[in-house]
CSV table of C-alpha atoms and ligand atoms in Angstrom, one decimal:
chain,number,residue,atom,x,y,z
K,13,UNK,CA,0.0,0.0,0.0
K,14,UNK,CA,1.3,3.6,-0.9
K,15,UNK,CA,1.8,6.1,1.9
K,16,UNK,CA,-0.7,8.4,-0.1
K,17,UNK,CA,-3.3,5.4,0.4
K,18,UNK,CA,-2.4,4.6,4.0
K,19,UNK,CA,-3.0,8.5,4.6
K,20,UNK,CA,-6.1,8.4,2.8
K,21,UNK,CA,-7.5,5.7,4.6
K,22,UNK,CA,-6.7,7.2,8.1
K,23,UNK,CA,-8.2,10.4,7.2
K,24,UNK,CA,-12.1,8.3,6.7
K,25,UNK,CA,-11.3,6.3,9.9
K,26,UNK,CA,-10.8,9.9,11.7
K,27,UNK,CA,-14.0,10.9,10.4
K,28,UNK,CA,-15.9,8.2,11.0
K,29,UNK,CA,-14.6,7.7,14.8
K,30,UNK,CA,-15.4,11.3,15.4
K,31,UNK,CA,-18.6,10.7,14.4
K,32,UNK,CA,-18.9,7.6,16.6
K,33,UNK,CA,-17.6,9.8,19.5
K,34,UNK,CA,-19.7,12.6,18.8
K,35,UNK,CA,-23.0,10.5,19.3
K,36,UNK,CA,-21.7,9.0,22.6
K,37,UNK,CA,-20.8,12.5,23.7
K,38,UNK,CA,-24.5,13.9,23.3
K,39,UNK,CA,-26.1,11.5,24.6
K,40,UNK,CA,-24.2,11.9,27.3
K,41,UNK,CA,-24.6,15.4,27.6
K,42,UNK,CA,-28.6,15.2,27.4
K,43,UNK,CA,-28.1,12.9,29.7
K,44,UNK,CA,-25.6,14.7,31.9
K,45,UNK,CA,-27.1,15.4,35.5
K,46,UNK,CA,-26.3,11.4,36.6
K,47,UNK,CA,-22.8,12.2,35.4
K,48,UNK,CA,-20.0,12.8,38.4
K,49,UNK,CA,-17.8,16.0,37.9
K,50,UNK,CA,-14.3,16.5,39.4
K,51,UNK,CA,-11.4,18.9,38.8
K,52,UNK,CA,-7.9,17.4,37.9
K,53,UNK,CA,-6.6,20.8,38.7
K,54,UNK,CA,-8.0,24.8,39.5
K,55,UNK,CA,-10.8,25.5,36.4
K,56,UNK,CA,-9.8,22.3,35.1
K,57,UNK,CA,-13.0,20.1,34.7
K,58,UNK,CA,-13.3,16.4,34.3
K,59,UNK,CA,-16.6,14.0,33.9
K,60,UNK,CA,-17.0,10.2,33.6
K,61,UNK,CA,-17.9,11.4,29.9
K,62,UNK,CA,-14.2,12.2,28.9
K,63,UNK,CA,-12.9,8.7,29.6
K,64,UNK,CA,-15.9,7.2,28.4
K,65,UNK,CA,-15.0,8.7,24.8
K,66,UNK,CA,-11.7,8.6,24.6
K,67,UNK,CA,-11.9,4.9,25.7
K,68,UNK,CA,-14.4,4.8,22.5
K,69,UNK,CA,-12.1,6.0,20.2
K,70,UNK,CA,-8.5,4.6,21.3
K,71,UNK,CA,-10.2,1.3,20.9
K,72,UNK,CA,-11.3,2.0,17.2
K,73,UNK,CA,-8.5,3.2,16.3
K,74,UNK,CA,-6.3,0.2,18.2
K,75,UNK,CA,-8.6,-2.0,15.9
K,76,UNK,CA,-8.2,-0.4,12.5
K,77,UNK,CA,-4.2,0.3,12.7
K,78,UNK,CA,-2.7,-1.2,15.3
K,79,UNK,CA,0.6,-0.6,14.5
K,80,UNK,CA,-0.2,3.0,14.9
K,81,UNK,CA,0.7,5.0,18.4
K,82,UNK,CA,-1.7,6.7,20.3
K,83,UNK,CA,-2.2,9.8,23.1
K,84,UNK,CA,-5.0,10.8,24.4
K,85,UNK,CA,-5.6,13.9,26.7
K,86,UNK,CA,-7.3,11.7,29.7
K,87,UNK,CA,-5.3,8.3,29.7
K,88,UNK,CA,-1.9,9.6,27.7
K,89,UNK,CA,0.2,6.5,25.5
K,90,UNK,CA,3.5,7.4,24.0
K,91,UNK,CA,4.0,9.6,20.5
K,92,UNK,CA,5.8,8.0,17.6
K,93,UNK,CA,6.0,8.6,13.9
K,94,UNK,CA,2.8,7.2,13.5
K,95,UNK,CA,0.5,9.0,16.2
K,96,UNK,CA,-3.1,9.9,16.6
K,97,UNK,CA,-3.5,13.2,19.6
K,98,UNK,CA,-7.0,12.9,20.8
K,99,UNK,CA,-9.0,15.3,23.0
K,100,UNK,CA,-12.0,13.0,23.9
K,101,UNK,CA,-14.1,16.5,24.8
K,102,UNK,CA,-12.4,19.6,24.2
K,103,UNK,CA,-14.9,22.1,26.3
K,104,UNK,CA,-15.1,20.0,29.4
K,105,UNK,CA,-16.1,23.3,31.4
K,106,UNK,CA,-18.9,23.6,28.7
K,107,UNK,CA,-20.1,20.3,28.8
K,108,UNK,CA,-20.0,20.1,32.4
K,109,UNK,CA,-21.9,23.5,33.0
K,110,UNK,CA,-24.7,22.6,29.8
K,111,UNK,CA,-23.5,24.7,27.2
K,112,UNK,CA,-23.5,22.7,23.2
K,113,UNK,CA,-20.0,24.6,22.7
K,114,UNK,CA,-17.9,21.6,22.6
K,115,UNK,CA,-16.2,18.9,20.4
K,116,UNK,CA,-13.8,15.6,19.8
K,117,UNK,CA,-10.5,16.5,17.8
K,118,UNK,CA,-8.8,13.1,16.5
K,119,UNK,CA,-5.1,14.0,14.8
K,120,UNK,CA,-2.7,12.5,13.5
K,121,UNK,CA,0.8,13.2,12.8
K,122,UNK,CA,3.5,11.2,10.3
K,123,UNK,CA,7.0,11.9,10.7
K,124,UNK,CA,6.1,14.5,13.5
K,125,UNK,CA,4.2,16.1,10.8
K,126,UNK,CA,0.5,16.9,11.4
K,127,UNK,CA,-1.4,15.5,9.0
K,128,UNK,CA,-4.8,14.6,9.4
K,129,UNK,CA,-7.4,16.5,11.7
K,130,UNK,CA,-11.1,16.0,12.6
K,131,UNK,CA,-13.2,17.5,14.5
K,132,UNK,CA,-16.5,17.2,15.3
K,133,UNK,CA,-19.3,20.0,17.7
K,134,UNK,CA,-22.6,16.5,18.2
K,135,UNK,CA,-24.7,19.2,19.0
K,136,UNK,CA,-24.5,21.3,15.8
K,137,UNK,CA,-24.0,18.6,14.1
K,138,UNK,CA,-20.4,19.8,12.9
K,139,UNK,CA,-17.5,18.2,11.2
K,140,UNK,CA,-14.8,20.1,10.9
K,141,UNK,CA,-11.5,17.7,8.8
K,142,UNK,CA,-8.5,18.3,6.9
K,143,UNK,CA,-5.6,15.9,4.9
K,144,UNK,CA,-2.3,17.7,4.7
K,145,UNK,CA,-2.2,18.5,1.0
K,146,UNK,CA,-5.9,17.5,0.2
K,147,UNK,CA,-7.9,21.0,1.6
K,148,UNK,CA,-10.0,21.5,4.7
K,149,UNK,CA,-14.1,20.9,4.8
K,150,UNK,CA,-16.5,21.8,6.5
K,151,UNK,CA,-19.1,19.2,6.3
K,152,UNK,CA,-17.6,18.9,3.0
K,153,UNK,CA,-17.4,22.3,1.9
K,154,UNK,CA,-14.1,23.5,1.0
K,155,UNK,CA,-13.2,25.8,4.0
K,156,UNK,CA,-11.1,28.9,3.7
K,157,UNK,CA,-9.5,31.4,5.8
K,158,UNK,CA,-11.2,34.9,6.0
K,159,UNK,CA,-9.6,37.8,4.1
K,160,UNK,CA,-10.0,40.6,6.9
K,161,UNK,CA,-6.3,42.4,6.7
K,162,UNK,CA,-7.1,44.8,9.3
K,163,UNK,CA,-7.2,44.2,13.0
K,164,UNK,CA,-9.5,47.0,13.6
K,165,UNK,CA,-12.2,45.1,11.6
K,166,UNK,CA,-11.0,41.2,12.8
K,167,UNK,CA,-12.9,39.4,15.4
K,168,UNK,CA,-10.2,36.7,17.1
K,169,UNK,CA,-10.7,34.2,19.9
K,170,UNK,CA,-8.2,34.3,22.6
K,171,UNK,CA,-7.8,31.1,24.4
K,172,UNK,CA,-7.3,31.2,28.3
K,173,UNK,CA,-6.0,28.5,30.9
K,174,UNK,CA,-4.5,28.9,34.3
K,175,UNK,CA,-1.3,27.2,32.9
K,176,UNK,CA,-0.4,31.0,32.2
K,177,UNK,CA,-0.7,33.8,34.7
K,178,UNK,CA,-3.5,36.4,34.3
K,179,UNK,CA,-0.9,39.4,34.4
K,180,UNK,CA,0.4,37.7,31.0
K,181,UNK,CA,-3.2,37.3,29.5
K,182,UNK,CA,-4.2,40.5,31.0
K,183,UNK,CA,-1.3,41.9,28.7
K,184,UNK,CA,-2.0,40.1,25.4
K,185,UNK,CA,-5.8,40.9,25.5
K,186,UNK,CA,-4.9,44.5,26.5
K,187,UNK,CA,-2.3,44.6,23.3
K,188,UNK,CA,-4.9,43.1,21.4
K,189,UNK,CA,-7.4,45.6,22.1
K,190,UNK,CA,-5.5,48.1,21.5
K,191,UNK,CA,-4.8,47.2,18.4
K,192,UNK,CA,-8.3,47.4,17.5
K,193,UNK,CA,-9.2,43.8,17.3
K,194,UNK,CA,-12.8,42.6,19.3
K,195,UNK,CA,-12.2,39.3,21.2
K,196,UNK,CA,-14.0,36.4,22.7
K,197,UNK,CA,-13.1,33.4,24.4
K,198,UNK,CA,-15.6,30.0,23.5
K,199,UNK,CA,-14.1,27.5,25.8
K,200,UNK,CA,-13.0,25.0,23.3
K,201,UNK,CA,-9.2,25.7,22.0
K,202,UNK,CA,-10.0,23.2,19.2
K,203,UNK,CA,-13.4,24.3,17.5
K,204,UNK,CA,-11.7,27.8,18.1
K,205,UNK,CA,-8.9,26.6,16.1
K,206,UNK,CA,-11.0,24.9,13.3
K,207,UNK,CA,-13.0,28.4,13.6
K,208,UNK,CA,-10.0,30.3,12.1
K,209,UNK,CA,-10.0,27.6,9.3
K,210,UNK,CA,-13.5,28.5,8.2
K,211,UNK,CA,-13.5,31.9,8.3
K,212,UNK,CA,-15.6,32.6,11.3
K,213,UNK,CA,-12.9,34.0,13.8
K,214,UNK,CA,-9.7,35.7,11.8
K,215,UNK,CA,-6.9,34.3,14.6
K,216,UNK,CA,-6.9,32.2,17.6
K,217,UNK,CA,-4.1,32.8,20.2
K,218,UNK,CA,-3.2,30.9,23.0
K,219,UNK,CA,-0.6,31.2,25.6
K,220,UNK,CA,-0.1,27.4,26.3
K,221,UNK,CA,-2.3,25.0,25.1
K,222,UNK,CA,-1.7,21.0,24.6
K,223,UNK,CA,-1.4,19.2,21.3
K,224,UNK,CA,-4.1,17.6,21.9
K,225,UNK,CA,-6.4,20.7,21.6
K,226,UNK,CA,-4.9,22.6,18.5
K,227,UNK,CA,-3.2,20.0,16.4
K,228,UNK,CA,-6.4,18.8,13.8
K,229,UNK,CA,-7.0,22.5,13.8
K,230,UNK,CA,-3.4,23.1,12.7
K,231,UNK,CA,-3.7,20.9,9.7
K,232,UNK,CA,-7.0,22.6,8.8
K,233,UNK,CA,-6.0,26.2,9.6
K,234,UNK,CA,-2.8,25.7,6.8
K,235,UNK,CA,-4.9,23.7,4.4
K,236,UNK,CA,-7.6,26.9,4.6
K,237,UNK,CA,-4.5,29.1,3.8
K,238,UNK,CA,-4.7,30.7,6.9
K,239,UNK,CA,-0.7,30.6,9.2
K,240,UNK,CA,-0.2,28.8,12.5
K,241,UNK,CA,3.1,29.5,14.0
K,242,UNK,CA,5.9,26.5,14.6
K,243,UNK,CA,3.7,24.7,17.3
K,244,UNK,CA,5.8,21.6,17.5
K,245,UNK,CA,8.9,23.5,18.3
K,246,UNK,CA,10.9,21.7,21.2
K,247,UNK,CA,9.0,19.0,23.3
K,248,UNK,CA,5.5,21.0,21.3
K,249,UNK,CA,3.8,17.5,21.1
K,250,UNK,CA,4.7,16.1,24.8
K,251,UNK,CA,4.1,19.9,26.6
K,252,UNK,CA,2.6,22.2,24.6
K,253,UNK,CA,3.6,25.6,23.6
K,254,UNK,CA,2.2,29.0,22.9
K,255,UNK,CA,-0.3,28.9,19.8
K,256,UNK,CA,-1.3,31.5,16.9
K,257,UNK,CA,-3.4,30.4,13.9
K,258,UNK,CA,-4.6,33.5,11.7
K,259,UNK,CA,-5.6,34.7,8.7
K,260,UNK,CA,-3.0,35.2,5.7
K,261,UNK,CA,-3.4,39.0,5.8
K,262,UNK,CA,-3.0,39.4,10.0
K,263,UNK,CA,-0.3,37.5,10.4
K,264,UNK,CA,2.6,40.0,11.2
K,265,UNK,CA,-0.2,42.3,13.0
K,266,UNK,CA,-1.6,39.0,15.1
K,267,UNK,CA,2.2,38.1,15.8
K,268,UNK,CA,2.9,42.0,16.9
K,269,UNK,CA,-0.2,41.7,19.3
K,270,UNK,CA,-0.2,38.7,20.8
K,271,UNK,CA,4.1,37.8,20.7
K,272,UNK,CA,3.7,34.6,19.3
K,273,UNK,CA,5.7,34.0,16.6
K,274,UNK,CA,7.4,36.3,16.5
K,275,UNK,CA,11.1,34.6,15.3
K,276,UNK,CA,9.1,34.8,11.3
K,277,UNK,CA,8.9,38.7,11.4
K,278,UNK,CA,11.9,41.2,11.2
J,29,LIG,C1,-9.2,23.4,27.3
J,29,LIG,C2,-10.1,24.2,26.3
J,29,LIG,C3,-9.8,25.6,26.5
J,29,LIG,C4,-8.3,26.0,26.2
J,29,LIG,C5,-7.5,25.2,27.2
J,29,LIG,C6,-7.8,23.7,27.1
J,29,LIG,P1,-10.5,21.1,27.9
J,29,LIG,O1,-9.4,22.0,27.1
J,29,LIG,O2,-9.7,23.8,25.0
J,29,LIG,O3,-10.6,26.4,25.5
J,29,LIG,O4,-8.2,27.3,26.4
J,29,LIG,O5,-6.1,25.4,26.9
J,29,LIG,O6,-7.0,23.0,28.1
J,29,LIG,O7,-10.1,21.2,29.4
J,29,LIG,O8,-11.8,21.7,27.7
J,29,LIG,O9,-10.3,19.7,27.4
J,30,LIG,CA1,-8.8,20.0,25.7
């Protein structure tokens, strides 16, 4: 089998897992009030529902390649140069508190290299998927970066966690206001992300956020034409790092505003 078909075939699995996942997810959201809720951490929610997914879709994917690695964001596994990074639900606090404003993001990365992405909101009924080379879709419509150039007309999403201290957000919303830009913050780092893809928010910037969260939207936000800075930079997949994903014509302003990235501008 060609790389190019072992690829292809990964990127329908991814898909259809998400879509498997998805179901479980909302029915375990409508469902949600006999559901136990804990905090690995301060803000940092966790429900029976997160390992009940990701238990669903690290056993799919064991089944259909098994040679391949696997992480997940609630029961970890090892990287290697054939890896899926899975957030079971990105938007715990979401899910946990009743708001639809959440997802499963399935990657995987070749060679270090991320290449596939899926992602998929149950409750909107959303899939959000790229193949590195192949285009982005959204529910297979060809998604595309927006084409705002000037931050003073740009709507971006500025992801928060208490892994970074509020005097450092306080400073990158504050440069990002002043630079003109209006700003929200949805909960979900990887449907914010995929977001940027389809033209809906025109950047995304995060101080730290885990690879499990951004990397299907990376593969989708460069296949839209949109930029992402070098995320996998040092130990990127196994720790994280800062993240900016914007549209083509912000990215020097975006990098200016938020100091990500900035090593790519003079
Ligand atoms: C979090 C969300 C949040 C982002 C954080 C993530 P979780 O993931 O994506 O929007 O800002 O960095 O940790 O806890 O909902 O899986
Ligand atoms: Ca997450």
């Amino acid at each position: 089998m060609t790389d190019a078909i072992a690829v292809a075939q990964r990127q329908l699995a991814a898909v259809a897992i998400a879509r498997q996942a998805g179901e479980l997810m909302r029915r375990l959201f409508v469902d949600r009030a006999g559901i136990e809720l804990s905090f690995k951490g301060p803000q940092d929610y966790l429900t029976q529902a997160d390992a009940a997914v990701e238990r669903l879709v690290r056993e799919r994917l064991a089944e259909a390649f098994p040679e391949d690695q696997f992480y997940g964001e609630e029961t970890g596994g090892s990287f290697g140069d054939s890896v899926w990074v899975v957030d079971p639900i990105d938007g715990t606090a979401n899910f946990a508190r009743g708001i639809p404003h959440f997802c499963v993001s399935i990657a995987y990365a070749r060679n270090r290299v991320p290449t596939i992405g899926a992602i998929y909101n149950p409750m909107t009924d959303e899939m959000f998927e790229a193949r590195r080379g192949h285009g982005a879709h959204f529910n297979g419509k060809r998604m595309k970066a927006s084409t705002v150039s000037d931050l003073k007309l740009s709507q971006v999403e500025l992801g928060w966690s208490s892994r970074r201290s509020a005097a450092d957000y306080g400073r990158m919303l504050r440069q990002v206001l002043d630079a003109g830009a209006s700003f929200r913050r949805g909960g979900s780092g990887a449907l914010g992300v995929a977001y940027v893809a389809d033209g809906r928010s025109d950047g995304y910037a995060e101080l730290h956020i885990n690879s499990w969260d951004c990397l299907a939207g990376i593969v989708m936000v460069t296949e839209a034409g949109g930029w992402v800075n070098d995320f996998l930079a040092g130990d990127g997949m196994s720790k994280g790092n800062p993240v900016l994903a914007t549209a083509p014509g912000l990215r020097d302003a975006m990098i200016r505003a938020t100091g990500i990235g900035a090593d790519v501008v003079a």
